[in-house]
Short mmCIF file of C-alpha atoms and ligand atoms in Angstrom, two decimals:
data_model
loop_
_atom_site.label_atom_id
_atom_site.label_comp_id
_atom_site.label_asym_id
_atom_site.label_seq_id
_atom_site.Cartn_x
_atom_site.Cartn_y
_atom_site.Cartn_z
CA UNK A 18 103.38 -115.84 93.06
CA UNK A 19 100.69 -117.21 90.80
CA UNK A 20 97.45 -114.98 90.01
CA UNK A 21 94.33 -116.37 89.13
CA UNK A 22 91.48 -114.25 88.48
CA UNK A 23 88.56 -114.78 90.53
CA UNK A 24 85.58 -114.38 88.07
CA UNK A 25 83.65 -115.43 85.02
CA UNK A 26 83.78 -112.46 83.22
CA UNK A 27 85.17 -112.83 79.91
CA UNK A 28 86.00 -109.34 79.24
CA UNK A 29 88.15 -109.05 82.22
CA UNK A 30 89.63 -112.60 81.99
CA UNK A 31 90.73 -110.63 79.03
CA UNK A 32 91.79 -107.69 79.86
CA UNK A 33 93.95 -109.53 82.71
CA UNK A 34 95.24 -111.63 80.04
CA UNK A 35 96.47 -108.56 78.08
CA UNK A 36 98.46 -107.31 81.06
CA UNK A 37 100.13 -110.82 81.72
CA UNK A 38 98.44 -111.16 85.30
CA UNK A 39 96.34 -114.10 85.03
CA UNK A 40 98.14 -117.63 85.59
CA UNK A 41 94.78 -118.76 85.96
CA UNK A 42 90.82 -118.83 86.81
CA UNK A 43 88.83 -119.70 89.67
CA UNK A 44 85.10 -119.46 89.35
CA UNK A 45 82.12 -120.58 91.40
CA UNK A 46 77.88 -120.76 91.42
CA UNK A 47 77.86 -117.24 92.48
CA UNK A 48 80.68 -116.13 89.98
CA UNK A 49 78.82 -117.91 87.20
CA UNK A 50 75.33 -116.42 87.72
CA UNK A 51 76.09 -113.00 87.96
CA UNK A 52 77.39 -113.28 84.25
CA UNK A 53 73.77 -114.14 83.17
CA UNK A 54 74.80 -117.05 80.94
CA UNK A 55 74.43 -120.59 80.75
CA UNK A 56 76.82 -122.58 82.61
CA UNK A 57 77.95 -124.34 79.19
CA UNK A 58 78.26 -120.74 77.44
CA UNK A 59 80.65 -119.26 80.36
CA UNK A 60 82.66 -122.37 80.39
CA UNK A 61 83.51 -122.94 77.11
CA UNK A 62 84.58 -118.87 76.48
CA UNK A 63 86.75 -119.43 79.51
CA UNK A 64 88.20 -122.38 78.62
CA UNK A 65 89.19 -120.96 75.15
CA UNK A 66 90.99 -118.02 76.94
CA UNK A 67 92.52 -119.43 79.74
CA UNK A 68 95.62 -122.16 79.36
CA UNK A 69 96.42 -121.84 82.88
CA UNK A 70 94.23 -123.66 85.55
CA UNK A 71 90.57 -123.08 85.90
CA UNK A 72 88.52 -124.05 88.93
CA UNK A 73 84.95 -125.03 87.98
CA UNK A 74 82.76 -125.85 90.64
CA UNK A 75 80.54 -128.81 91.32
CA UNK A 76 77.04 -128.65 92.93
CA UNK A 77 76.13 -131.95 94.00
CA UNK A 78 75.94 -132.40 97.54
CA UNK A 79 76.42 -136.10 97.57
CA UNK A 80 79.65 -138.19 96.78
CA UNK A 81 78.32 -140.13 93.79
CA UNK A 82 77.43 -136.91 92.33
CA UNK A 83 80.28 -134.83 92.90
CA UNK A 84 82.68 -137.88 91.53
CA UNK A 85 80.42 -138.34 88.45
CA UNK A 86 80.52 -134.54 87.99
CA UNK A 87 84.16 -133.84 88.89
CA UNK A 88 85.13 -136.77 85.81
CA UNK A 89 82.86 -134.81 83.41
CA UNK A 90 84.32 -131.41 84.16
CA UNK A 91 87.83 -133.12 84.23
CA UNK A 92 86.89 -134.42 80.90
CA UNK A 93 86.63 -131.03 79.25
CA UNK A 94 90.00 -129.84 79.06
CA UNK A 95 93.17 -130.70 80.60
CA UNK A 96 93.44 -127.34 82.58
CA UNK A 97 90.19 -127.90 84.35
CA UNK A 98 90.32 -128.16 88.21
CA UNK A 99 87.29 -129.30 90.23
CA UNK A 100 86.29 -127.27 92.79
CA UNK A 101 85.10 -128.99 95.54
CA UNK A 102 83.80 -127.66 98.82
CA UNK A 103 85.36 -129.02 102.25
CA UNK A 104 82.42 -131.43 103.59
CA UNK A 105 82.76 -135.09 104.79
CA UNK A 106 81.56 -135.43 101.38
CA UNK A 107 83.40 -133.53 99.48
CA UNK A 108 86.42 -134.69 100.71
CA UNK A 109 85.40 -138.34 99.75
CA UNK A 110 85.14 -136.96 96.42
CA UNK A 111 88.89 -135.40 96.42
CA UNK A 112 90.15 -138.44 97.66
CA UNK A 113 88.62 -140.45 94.43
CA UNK A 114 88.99 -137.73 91.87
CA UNK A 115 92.54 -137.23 92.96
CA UNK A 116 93.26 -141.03 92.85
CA UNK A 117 92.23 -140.92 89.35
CA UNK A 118 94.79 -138.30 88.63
CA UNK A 119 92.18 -135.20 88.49
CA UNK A 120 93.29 -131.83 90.25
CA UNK A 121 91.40 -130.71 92.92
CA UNK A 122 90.82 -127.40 94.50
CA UNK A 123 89.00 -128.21 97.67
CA UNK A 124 87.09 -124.76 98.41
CA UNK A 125 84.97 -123.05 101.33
CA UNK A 126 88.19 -123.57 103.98
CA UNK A 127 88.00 -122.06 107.22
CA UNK A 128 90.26 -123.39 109.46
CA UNK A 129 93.37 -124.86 109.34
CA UNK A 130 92.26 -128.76 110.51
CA UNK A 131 89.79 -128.52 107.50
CA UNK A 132 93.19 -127.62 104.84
CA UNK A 133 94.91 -130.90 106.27
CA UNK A 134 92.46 -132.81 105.85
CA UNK A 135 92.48 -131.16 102.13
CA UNK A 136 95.83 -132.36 101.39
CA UNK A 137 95.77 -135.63 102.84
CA UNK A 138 92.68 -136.57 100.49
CA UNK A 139 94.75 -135.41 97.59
CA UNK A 140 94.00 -132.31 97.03
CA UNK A 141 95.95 -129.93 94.28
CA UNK A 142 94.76 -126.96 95.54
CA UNK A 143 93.07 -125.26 99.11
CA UNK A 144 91.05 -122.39 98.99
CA UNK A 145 91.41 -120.40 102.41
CA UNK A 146 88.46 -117.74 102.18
CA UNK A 147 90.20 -115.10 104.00
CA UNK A 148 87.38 -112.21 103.44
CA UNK A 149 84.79 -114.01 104.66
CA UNK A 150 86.64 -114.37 107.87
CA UNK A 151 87.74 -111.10 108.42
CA UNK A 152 84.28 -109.61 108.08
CA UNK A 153 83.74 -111.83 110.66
CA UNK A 154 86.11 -110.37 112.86
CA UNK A 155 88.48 -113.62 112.40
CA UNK A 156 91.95 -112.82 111.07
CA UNK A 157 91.89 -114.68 107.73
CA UNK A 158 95.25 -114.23 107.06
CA UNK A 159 96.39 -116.35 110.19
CA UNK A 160 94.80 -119.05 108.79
CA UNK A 161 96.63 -118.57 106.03
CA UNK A 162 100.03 -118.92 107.40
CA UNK A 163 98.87 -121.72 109.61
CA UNK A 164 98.28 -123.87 106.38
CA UNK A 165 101.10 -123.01 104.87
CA UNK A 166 103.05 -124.15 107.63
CA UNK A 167 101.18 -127.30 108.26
CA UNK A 168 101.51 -128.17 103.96
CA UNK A 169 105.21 -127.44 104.38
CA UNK A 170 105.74 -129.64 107.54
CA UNK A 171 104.96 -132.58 105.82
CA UNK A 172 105.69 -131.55 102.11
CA UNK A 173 102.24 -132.11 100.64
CA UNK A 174 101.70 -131.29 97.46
CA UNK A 175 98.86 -129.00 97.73
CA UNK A 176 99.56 -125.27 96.75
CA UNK A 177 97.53 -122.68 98.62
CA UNK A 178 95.25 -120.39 96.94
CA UNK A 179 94.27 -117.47 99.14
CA UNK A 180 90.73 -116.76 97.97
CA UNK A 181 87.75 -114.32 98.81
CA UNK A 182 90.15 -111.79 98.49
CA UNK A 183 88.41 -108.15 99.11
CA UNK A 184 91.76 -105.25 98.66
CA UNK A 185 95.25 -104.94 97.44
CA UNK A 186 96.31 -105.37 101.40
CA UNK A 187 95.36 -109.30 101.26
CA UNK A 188 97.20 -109.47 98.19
CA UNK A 189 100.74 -108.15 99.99
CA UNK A 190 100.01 -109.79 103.05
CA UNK A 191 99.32 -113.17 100.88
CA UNK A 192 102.87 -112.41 99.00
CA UNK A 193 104.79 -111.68 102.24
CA UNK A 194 103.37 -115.36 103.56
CA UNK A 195 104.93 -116.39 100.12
CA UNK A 196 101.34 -117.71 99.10
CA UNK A 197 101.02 -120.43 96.37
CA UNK A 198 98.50 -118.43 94.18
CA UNK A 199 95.84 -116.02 95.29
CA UNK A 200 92.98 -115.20 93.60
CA UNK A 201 91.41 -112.11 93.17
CA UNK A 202 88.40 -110.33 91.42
CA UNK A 203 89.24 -108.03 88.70
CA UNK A 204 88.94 -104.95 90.33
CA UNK A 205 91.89 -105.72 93.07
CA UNK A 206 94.17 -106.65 89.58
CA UNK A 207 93.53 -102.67 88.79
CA UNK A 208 93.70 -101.15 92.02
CA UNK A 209 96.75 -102.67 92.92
CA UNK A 210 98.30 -100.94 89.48
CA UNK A 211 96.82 -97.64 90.24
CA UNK A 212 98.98 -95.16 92.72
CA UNK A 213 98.08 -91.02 93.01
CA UNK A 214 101.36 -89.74 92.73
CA UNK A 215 102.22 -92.15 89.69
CA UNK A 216 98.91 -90.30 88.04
CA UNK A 217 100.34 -87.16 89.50
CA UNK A 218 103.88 -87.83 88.44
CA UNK A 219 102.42 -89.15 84.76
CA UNK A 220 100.51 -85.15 84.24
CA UNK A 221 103.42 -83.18 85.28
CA UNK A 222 105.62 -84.83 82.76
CA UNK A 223 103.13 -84.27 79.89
CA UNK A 224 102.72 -81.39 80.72
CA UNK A 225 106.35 -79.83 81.07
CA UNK A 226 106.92 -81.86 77.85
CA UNK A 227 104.63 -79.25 76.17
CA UNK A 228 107.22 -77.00 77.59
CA UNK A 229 109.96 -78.11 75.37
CA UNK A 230 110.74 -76.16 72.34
CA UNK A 231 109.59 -78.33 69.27
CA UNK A 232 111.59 -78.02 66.02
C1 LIG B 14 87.38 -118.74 95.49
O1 LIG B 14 87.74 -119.62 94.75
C2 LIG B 14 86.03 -118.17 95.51
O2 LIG B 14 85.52 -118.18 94.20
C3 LIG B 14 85.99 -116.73 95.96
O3 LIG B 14 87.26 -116.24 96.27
C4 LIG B 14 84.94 -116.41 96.96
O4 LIG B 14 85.01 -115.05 97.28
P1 LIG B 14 83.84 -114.22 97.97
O5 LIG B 14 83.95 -114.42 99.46
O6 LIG B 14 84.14 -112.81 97.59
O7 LIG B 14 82.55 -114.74 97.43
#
């Protein structure tokens, strides 16, 4: 199971990186303006990090401009993905930039008609947004398996990244599926290394090891 980290923080792109957890990136608008930066600044620290892929997002709203966009982005480096999101437009966009050999992560997927479109435009990558569905009562993780079942009945070659990913749970639940990649923010990277009794387990042993006679 690939992990991509699900931010545009450098110092936990990082820190992720020093554990050997992060296969890749994925960032978006949001992820990029909570870091305070200029678009160009975040990118090019990321990029420098990261040899894996890494999503970057366009904002155009309009074919043209998401193709012209996509080819700049694509440009950059040769790990860059374009994030697209899943509208009629958007997926005209896939089906060009993938035509011209550019990976595509088609994001903001929330059903499983909307992935298969995904993959027949070209796309390398879906984004299922599983956390926004569940807080909307929806199980996000159905649509999860429903995609993966539709990619493998006709052996596209899309890879599923389960995104908007909120606690360790989605993360087994996306690995039980057998999940392309998911991506996660930082935080679920920690939490899912943390257990009580392994803190609990960690303090006994230093301290009966202060127990032992020292020569
Ligand atoms: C995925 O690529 C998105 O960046 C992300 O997972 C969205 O998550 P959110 O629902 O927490 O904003």
């Amino acid at each position: 199971m690939k992990f991509f980290l699900d931010t545009g923080n450098i110092d936990e792109i990082r820190e992720g990186i020093g554990m050997g957890m992060v296969d890749g990136v994925t960032t978006n608008p949001s992820l990029i303006a909570r870091e305070k930066k200029d678009f160009e600044s975040v990118v090019k620290e990321v990029l420098a990090l990261v040899d894996g892929p890494v999503s970057l997002e366009v904002v155009s709203e309009d074919v043209d401009g998401m193709v012209e966009e996509g080819r700049k982005l694509a440009a950059r480096a040769d790990n860059v993905v374009v994030k697209v999101p899943m509208t009629m437009e958007g997926l005209k966009a896939t089906k060009i930039l993938a035509d011209e050999g550019i990976a595509v992560n088609q994001t903001l997927i929330f059903s499983p008609l909307q992935a298969l479109l995904a993959a027949k435009a070209g796309a390398a990558y879906v984004s299922p947004f599983i956390g926004r569905l569940d807080d909307v009562s929806h199980d996000g993780m159905e649509l999860v398996e429903q995609i993966l079942t539709i990619i493998e009945n006709y052996a596209y070659e899309c890879e599923v990244i389960v995104a908007s990913v909120r606690h360790p749970l989605h993360v087994l639940d996306a690995a039980m599926l057998g999940a392309d990649v998911i991506t996660m923010p930082f935080k679920v990277l920690q939490q899912m290394a943390r257990h009580p009794l392994t803190d609990v387990g960690v303090q006994r042993f230093l301290d009966d090891w202060k127990k032992v006679p020292k020569k």
